[in-house]
mmCIF file of C-alpha atoms and ligand atoms in Angstrom:
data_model
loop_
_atom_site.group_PDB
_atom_site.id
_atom_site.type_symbol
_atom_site.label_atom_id
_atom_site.label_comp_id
_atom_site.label_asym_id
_atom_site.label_seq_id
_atom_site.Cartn_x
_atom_site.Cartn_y
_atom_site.Cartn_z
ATOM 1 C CA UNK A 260 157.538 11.294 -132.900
ATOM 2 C CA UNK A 261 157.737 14.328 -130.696
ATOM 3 C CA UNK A 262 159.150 14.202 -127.549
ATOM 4 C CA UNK A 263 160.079 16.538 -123.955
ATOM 5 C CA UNK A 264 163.341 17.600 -124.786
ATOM 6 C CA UNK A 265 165.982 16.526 -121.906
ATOM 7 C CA UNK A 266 165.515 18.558 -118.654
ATOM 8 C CA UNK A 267 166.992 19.090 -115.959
ATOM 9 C CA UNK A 268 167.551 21.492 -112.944
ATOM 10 C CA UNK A 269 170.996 23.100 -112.035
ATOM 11 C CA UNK A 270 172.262 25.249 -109.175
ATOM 12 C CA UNK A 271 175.261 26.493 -109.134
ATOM 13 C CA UNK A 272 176.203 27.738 -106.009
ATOM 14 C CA UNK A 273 179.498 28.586 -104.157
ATOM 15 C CA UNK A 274 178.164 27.810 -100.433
ATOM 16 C CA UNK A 275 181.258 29.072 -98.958
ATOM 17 C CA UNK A 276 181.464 31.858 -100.812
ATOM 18 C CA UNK A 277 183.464 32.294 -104.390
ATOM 19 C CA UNK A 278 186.782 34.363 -103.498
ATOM 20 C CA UNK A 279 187.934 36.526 -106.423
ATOM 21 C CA UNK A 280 190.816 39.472 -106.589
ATOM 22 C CA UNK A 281 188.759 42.872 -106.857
ATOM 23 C CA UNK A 282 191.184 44.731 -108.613
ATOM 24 C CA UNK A 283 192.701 47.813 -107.975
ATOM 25 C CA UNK A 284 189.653 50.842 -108.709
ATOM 26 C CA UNK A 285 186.766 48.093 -107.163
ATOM 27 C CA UNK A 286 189.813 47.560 -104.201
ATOM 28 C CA UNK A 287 189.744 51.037 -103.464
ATOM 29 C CA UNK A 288 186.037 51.832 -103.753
ATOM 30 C CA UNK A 289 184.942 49.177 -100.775
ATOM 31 C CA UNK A 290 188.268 49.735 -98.797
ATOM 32 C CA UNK A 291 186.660 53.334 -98.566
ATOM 33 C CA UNK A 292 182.908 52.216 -98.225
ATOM 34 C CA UNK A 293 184.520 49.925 -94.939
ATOM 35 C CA UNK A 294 185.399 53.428 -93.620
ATOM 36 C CA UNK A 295 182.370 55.038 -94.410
ATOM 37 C CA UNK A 296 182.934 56.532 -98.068
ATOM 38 C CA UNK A 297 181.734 56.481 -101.435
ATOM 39 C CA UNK A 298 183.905 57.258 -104.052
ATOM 40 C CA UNK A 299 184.320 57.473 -107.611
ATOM 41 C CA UNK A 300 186.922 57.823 -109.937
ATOM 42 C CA UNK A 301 187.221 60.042 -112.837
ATOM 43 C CA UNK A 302 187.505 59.955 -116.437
ATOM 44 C CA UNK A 303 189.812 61.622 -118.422
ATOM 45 C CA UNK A 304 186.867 63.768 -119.371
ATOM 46 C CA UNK A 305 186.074 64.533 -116.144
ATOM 47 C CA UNK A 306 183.297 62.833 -115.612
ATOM 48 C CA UNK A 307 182.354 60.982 -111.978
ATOM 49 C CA UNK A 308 182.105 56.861 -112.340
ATOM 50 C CA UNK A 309 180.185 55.388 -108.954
ATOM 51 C CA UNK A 310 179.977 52.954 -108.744
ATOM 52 C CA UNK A 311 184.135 53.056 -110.116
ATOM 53 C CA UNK A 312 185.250 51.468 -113.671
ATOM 54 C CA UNK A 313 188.645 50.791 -114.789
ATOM 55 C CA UNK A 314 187.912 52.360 -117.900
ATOM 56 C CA UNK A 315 185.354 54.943 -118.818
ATOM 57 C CA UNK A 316 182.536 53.065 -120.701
ATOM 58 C CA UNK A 317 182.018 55.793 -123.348
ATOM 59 C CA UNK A 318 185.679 56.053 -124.478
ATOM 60 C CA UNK A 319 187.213 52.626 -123.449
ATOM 61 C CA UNK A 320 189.957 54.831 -121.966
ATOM 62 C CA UNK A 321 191.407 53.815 -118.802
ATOM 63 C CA UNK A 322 190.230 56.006 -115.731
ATOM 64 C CA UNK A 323 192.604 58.660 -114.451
ATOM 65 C CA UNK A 324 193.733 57.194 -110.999
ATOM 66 C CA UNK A 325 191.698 60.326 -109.369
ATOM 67 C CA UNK A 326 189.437 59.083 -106.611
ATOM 68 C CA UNK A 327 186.656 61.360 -105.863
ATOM 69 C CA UNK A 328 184.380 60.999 -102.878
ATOM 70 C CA UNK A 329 180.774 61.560 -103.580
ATOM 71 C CA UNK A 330 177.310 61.206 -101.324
ATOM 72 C CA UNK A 331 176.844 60.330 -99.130
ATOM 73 C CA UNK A 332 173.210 61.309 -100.397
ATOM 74 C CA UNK A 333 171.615 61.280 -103.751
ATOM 75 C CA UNK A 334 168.549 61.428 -106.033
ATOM 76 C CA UNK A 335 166.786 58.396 -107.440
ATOM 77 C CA UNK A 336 166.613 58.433 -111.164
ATOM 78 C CA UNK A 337 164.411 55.475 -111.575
ATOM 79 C CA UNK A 338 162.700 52.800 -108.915
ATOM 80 C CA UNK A 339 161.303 49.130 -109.658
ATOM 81 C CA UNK A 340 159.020 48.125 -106.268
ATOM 82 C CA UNK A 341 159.452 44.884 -104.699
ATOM 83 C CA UNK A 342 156.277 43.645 -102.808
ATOM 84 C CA UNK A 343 157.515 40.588 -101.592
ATOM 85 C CA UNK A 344 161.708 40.261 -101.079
ATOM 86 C CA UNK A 345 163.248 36.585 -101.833
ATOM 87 C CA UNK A 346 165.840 35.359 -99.823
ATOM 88 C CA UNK A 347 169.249 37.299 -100.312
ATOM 89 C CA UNK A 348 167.357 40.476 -101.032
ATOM 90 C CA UNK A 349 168.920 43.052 -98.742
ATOM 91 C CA UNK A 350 165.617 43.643 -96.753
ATOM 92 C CA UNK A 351 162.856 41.196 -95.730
ATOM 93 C CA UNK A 352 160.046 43.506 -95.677
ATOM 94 C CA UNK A 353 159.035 45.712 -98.957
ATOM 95 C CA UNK A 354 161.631 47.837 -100.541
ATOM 96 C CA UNK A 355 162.572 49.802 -104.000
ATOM 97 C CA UNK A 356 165.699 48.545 -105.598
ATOM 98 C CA UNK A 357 166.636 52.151 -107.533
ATOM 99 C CA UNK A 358 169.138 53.738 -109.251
ATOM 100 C CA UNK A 359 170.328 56.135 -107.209
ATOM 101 C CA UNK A 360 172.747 59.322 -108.548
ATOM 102 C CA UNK A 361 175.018 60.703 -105.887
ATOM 103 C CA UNK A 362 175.428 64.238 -105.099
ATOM 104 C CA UNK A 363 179.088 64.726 -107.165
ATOM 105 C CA UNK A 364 178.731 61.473 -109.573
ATOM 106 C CA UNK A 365 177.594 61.447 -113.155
ATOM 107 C CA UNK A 366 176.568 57.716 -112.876
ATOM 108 C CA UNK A 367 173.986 55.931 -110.975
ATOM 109 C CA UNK A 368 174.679 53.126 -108.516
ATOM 110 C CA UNK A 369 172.022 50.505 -108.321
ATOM 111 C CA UNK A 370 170.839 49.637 -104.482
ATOM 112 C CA UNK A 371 168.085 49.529 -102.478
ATOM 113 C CA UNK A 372 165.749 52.156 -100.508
ATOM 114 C CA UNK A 373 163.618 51.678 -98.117
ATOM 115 C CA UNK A 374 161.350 54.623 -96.954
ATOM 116 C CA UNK A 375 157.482 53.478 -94.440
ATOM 117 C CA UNK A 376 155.805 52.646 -98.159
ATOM 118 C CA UNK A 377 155.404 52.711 -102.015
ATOM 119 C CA UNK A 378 153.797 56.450 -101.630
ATOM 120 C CA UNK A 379 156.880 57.613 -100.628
ATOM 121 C CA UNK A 380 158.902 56.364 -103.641
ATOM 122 C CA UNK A 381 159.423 59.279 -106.230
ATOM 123 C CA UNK A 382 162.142 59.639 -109.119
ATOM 124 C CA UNK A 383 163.513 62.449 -107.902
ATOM 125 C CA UNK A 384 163.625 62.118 -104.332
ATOM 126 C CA UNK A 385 166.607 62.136 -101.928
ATOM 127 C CA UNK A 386 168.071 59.849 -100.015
ATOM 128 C CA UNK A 387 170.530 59.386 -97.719
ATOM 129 C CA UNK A 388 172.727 55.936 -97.045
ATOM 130 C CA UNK A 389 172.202 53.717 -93.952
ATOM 131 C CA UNK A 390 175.249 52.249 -92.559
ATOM 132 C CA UNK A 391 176.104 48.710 -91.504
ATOM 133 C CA UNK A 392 176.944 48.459 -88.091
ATOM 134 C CA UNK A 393 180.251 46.048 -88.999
ATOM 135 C CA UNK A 394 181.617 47.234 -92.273
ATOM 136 C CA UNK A 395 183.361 44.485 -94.155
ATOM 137 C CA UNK A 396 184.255 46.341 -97.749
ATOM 138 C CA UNK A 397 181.633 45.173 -99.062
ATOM 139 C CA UNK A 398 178.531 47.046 -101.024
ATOM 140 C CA UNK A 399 176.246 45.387 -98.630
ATOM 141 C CA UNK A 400 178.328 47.670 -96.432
ATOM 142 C CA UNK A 401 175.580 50.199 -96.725
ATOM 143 C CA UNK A 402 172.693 48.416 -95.387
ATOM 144 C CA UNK A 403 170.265 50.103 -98.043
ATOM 145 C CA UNK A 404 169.100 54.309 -98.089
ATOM 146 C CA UNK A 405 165.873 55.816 -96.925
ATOM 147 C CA UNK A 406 164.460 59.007 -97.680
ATOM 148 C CA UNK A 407 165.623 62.266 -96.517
ATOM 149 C CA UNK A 408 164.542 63.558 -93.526
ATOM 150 C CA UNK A 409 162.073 66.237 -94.655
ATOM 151 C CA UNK A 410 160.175 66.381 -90.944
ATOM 152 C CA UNK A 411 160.701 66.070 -87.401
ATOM 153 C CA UNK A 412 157.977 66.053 -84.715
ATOM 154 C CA UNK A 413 159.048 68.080 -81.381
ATOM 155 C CA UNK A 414 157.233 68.846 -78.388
ATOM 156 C CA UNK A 415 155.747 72.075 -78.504
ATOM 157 C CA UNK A 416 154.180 73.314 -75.303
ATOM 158 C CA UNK A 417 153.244 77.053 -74.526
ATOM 159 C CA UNK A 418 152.415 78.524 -71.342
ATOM 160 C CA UNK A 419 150.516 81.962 -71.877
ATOM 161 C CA UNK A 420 148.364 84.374 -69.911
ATOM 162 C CA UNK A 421 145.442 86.255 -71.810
ATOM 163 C CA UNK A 422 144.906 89.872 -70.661
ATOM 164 C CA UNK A 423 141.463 90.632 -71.488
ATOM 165 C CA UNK A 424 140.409 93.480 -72.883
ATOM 166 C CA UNK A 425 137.777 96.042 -71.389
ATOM 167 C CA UNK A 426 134.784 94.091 -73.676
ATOM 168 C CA UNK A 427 136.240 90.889 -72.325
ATOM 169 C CA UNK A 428 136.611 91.649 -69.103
ATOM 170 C CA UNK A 429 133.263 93.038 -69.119
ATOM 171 C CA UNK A 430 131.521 89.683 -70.371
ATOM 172 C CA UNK A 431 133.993 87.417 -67.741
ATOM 173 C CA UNK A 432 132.429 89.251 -64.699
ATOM 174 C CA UNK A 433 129.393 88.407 -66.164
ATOM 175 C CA UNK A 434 130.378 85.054 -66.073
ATOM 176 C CA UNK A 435 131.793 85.133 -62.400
ATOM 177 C CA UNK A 436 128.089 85.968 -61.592
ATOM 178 C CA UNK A 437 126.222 83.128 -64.010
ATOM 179 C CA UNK A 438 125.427 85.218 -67.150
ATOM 180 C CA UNK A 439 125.869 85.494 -70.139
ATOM 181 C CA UNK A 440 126.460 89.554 -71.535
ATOM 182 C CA UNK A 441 126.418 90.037 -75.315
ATOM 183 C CA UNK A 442 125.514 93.401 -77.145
ATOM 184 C CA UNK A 443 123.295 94.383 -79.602
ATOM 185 C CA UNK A 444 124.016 96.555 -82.644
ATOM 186 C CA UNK A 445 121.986 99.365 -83.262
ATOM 187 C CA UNK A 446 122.114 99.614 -86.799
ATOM 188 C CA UNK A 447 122.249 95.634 -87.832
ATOM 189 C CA UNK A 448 120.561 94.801 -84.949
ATOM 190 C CA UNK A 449 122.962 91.244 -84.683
ATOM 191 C CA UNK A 450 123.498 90.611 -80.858
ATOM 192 C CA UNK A 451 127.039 89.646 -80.142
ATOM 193 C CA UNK A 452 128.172 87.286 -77.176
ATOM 194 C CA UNK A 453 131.034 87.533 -75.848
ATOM 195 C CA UNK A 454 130.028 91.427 -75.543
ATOM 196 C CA UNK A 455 132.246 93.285 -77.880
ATOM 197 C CA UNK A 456 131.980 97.341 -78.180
ATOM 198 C CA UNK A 457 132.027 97.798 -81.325
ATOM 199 C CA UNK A 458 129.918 95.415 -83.922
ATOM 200 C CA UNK A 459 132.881 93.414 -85.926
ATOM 201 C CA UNK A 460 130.473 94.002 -89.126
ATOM 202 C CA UNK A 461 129.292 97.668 -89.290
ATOM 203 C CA UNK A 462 131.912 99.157 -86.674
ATOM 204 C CA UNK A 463 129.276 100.383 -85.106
ATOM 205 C CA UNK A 464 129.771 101.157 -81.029
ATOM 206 C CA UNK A 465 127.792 98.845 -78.720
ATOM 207 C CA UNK A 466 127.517 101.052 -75.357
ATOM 208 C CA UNK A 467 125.538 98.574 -73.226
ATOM 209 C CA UNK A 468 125.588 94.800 -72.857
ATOM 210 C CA UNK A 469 122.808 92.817 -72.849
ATOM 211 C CA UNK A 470 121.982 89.469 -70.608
ATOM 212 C CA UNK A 471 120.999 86.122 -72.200
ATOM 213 C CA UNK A 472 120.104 82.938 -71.277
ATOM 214 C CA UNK A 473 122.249 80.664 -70.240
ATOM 215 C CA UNK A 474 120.250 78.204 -72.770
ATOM 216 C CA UNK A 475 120.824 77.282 -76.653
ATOM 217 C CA UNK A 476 120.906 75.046 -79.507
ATOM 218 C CA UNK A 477 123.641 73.081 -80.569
ATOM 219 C CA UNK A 478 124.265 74.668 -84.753
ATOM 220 C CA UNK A 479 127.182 72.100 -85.391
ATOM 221 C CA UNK A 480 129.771 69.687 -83.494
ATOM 222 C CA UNK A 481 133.127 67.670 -83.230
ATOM 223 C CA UNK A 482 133.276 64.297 -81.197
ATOM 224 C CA UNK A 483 136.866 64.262 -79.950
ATOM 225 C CA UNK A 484 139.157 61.055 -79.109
ATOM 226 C CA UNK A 485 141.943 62.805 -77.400
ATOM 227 C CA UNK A 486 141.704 63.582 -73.699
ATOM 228 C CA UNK A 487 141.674 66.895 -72.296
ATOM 229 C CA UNK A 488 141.640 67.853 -68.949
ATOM 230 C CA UNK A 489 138.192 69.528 -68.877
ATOM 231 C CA UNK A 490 136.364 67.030 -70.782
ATOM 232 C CA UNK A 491 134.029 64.821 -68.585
ATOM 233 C CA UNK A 492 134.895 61.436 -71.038
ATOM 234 C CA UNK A 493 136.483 60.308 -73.781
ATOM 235 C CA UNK A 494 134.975 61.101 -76.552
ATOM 236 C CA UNK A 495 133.627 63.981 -76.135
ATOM 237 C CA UNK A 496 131.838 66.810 -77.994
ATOM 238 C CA UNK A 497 132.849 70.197 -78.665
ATOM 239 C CA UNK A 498 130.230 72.170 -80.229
ATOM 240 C CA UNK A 499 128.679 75.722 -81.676
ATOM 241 C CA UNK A 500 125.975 76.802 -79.342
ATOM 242 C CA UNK A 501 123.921 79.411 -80.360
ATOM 243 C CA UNK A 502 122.744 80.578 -77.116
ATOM 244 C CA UNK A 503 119.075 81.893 -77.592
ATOM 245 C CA UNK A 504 119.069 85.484 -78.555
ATOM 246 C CA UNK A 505 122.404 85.771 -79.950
ATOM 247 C CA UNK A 506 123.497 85.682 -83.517
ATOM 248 C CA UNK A 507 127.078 84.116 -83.124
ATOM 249 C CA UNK A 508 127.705 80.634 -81.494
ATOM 250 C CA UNK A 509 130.265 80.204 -78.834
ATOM 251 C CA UNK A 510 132.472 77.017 -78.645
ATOM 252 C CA UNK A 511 131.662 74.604 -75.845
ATOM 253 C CA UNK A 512 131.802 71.320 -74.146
ATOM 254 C CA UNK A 513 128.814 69.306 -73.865
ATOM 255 C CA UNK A 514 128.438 66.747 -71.236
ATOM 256 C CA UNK A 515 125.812 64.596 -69.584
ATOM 257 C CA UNK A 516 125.364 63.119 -72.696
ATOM 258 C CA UNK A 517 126.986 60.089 -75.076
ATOM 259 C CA UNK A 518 128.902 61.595 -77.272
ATOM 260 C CA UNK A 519 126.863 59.919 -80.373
ATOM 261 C CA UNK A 520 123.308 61.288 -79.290
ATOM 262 C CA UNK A 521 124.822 64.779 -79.801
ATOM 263 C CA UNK A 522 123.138 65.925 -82.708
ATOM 264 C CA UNK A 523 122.593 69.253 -84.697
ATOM 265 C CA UNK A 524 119.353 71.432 -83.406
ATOM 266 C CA UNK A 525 119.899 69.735 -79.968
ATOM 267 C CA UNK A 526 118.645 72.482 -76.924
ATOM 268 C CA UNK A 527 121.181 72.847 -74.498
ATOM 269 C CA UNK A 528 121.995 74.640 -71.360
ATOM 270 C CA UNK A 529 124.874 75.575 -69.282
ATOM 271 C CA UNK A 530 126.081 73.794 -66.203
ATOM 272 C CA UNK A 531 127.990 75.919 -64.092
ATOM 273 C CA UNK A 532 130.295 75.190 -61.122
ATOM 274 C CA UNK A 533 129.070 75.520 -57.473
ATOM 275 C CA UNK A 534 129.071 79.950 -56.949
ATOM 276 C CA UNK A 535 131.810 79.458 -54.248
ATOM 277 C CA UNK A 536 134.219 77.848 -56.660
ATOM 278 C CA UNK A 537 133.642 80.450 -59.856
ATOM 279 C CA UNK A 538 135.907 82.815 -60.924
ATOM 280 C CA UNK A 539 135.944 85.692 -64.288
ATOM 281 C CA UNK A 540 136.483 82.929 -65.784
ATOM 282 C CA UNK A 541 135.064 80.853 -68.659
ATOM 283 C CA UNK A 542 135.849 77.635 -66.283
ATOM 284 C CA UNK A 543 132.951 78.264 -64.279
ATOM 285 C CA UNK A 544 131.069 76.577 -67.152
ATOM 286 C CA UNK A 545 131.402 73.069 -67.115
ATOM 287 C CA UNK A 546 129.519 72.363 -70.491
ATOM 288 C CA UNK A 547 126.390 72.098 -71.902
ATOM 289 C CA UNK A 548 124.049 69.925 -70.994
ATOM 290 C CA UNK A 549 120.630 68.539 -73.159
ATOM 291 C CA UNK A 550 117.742 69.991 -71.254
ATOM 292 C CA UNK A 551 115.129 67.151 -73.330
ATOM 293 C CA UNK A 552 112.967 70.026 -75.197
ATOM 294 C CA UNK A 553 112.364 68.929 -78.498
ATOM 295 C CA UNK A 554 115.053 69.702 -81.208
ATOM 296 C CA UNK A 555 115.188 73.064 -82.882
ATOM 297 C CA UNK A 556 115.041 72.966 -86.950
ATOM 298 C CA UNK A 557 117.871 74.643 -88.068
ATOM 299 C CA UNK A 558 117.713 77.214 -90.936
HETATM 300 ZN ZN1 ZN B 616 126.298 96.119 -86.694
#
């Protein structure tokens, strides 16, 4: 008659720890990890052994007594991903354990890397040790490796003055007064704002400027989410306006408005600072407001 065979569940377990004699190459190799090295020892064929062997593997000969220090940084050569660590795992949150090849070694050392997530784990990619605070000469002595450092973000900030040109100058005294000034080509017969003298698409010169409306249609937008000084709220819309007349949109605010009932084909028209307060400047425009005609169907 069949029956369970005899079961039953063992642990073995040193709780104070299980003390053993490391030998002399193991000895060496975490008496130099305590002080911040990795080393290897080397063959009598030359080749690199990290972590170190006694004897070379291939041969069965005994190692030459040369100690080589390798690293600190490597390549991975292969990665298994664990999603969810177990309990003497070197890391409680997600990590890769990987074998890891280090710059001057012709063997892999097996240990753990831990870059922000799985999409950053290639074979191939370099990484670079992280040290434990209180080495003990031990290979928990580095704390695990995370990618190399392949960016930094730095705080850029530029400080610049514009010297407009005569066309630009031109159409910013326009502005100082409350107009717009574009040009008109003569031969493609496109009308530029801001005024330019010569038309960007024929070369043709443009002698005179020509006033439009301070009025348009919103072609296309952006809702922003990042504050900037001249916006009225957060978030606000930057958009083409097509001011009527012209063939080329300028860029500009739009206020007095929600930022989601800006919509494509909305008219618009310019709200400009108090006269007293207006300079050549394109700051004498605080943005575009909806005047409530009817949307414009765009082509
Ligand atoms: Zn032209």
């Amino acid at each position: 008659m069949p029956s369970d065979p005899l079961a039953a569940q063992h642990v073995l377990e040193f709780p104070g720890g299980y003390t053993r004699s490391t030998g002399p190459v193991v000895g060496r190799f975490l008496s130099e990890l305590r002080a911040g090295r990795i080393v290897g020892t080397r063959t009598a064929e030359g080749r690199v052994l990290v972590p170190p062997l006694e004897y070379d593997p291939a041969t069965g000969e005994p190692v030459t007594g040369e100690y080589v220090e390798v690293g600190p940084a490597g390549t991975v050569t292969t990665w298994s991903w664990v999603h969810e660590p177990l309990d003497g795992h070197p890391l409680d949150r997600p990590f890769a354990w990987a074998l890891i090849k280090l710059d001057g070694a012709d063997t892999a050392l097996v240990h753990a890397v831990c870059p922000e997530h799985i999409k950053a784990m290639k074979t191939g990619m370099r990484v670079w040790p992280v040290w434990r605070d209180q080495p003990t000469g031990h290979i928990t002595d580095i704390a695990h490796f995370v990618p190399e450092v392949t960016q930094i973000v730095s705080p850029v900030r530029a400080e610049y003055r514009l010297q407009a040109g005569g066309a630009l100058r031109v159409f910013l005294e326009g502005i100082e007064r409350g107009v717009f000034l574009g040009g008109r080509c003569d031969h493609c017969a496109k009308v530029y704002v801001p005024y330019r003298a010569a038309c960007p698409e024929c070369g043709n010169a443009i002698p005179d400027t020509l006033e439009l409306p301070d009025t348009g249609t919103i072609t296309t937008f952006a809702i922003n989410n990042l504050p900037d000084p001249r916006a009225p709220e957060v978030p606000f819309v930057s958009a083409y306006i097509l001011l009527d007349g012209a063939d080329i949109p300028i860029i500009a605010l739009t206020g007095d408005v929600p930022a989601h009932e800006v919509r494509q084909g909305m008219r618009v028209k310019a709200v400009w600072v108090p006269e007293s307060e207006r300079t050549a400047s394109m700051a004498n425009i605080r943005w575009f407001a909806p005047t409530g005609e009817p949307d414009v169907e765009l082509s």
